[in-house]
């Protein structure tokens, strides 16, 4: 039972255009959401997060949108740059629920074309 | 502080052997996590420590797996009688409890190959 779903295994975007990565979740108890970026042979690195009390959080070129009613979040990267090519993981957590650890999706491999 | 450090980075072993991985978290972080990642999957939670106490273990963590964090600093993950299905990347992460936000900082991982 996958509680966090990233249905696009890969996404190809032209440099300078907008990249939109999508994530759906099923557990209504999730109240904190994060995006991680992973390069080959490295661990995931934190990119941006959003609390369930917000619907948008922005940090430079990265914006995360949360639609709680649809149990959907998305990561927008604009403009996309070659260094953004990586695997992006969506993750969610339940505050105070057990380990407070993160539940990850399977990831989306973003490829930025020059 | 150089972040979360994991050793060894890669371990190749024969089926049936025991292996141990070490994780040195960010020094001021009180929480430490172990995750496992296999090809095409996201990281899967294995276990969690708050200081030296192991507070939760996933059902993925069979009896052959044991984790310790003896003084609330570094942690070890031991796998006994390894099986080919144990081949994976083992990721350690740490965090500092800060209210609702639980941002984990990951190490580069220890890749296990069981022949």
CSV table of C-alpha atoms in Angstrom, one decimal, chain A residues 2 31-32 34 36 38 41-44 46 49 51-52 89 93 95 98-107, chain B residues 9 31 33 35 37 40-45 48 56 89 91 97 99-109:
chain,number,residue,atom,x,y,z
A,2,UNK,CA,1.8,3.0,-1.3
A,31,UNK,CA,0.6,17.2,7.7
A,32,UNK,CA,4.1,18.0,6.5
A,34,UNK,CA,8.9,17.7,1.7
A,36,UNK,CA,14.2,15.9,-1.8
A,38,UNK,CA,19.0,13.1,-5.4
A,41,UNK,CA,26.0,8.1,-5.7
A,42,UNK,CA,24.7,10.7,-3.2
A,43,UNK,CA,22.1,10.7,-0.5
A,44,UNK,CA,18.9,12.7,-0.9
A,46,UNK,CA,16.4,18.5,1.2
A,49,UNK,CA,8.9,21.8,2.4
A,51,UNK,CA,3.1,22.5,6.2
A,52,UNK,CA,-0.5,21.4,5.8
A,89,UNK,CA,11.4,12.4,-4.2
A,93,UNK,CA,5.2,12.9,7.6
A,95,UNK,CA,3.6,15.1,13.3
A,98,UNK,CA,5.1,7.3,15.7
A,99,UNK,CA,8.6,7.8,14.4
A,100,UNK,CA,7.8,11.1,12.7
A,101,UNK,CA,9.8,9.6,9.9
A,102,UNK,CA,9.2,10.3,6.3
A,103,UNK,CA,7.2,8.2,3.8
A,104,UNK,CA,8.7,8.6,0.4
A,105,UNK,CA,7.4,8.2,-3.1
A,106,UNK,CA,9.3,6.3,-5.8
A,107,UNK,CA,10.8,9.4,-7.3
B,9,UNK,CA,30.4,3.4,1.2
B,31,UNK,CA,17.2,12.0,16.1
B,33,UNK,CA,17.0,7.2,11.2
B,35,UNK,CA,16.3,3.8,5.7
B,37,UNK,CA,16.5,2.1,-0.8
B,40,UNK,CA,13.5,2.2,-8.6
B,41,UNK,CA,12.1,2.7,-5.1
B,42,UNK,CA,12.1,5.6,-2.7
B,43,UNK,CA,13.8,5.3,0.7
B,44,UNK,CA,11.9,3.0,3.1
B,45,UNK,CA,12.0,3.6,6.8
B,48,UNK,CA,14.5,5.5,14.4
B,56,UNK,CA,10.4,2.5,16.5
B,89,UNK,CA,21.5,1.2,-0.3
B,91,UNK,CA,20.8,5.4,4.2
B,97,UNK,CA,13.4,18.0,16.8
B,99,UNK,CA,8.2,21.3,16.3
B,100,UNK,CA,6.2,20.2,13.3
B,101,UNK,CA,9.1,20.4,10.9
B,102,UNK,CA,11.1,17.3,10.7
B,103,UNK,CA,13.7,17.9,8.0
B,104,UNK,CA,16.0,14.9,7.7
B,105,UNK,CA,19.6,15.3,6.5
B,106,UNK,CA,20.8,12.2,4.8
B,107,UNK,CA,24.2,10.7,4.4
B,108,UNK,CA,25.6,9.4,1.1
B,109,UNK,CA,24.6,5.9,2.0
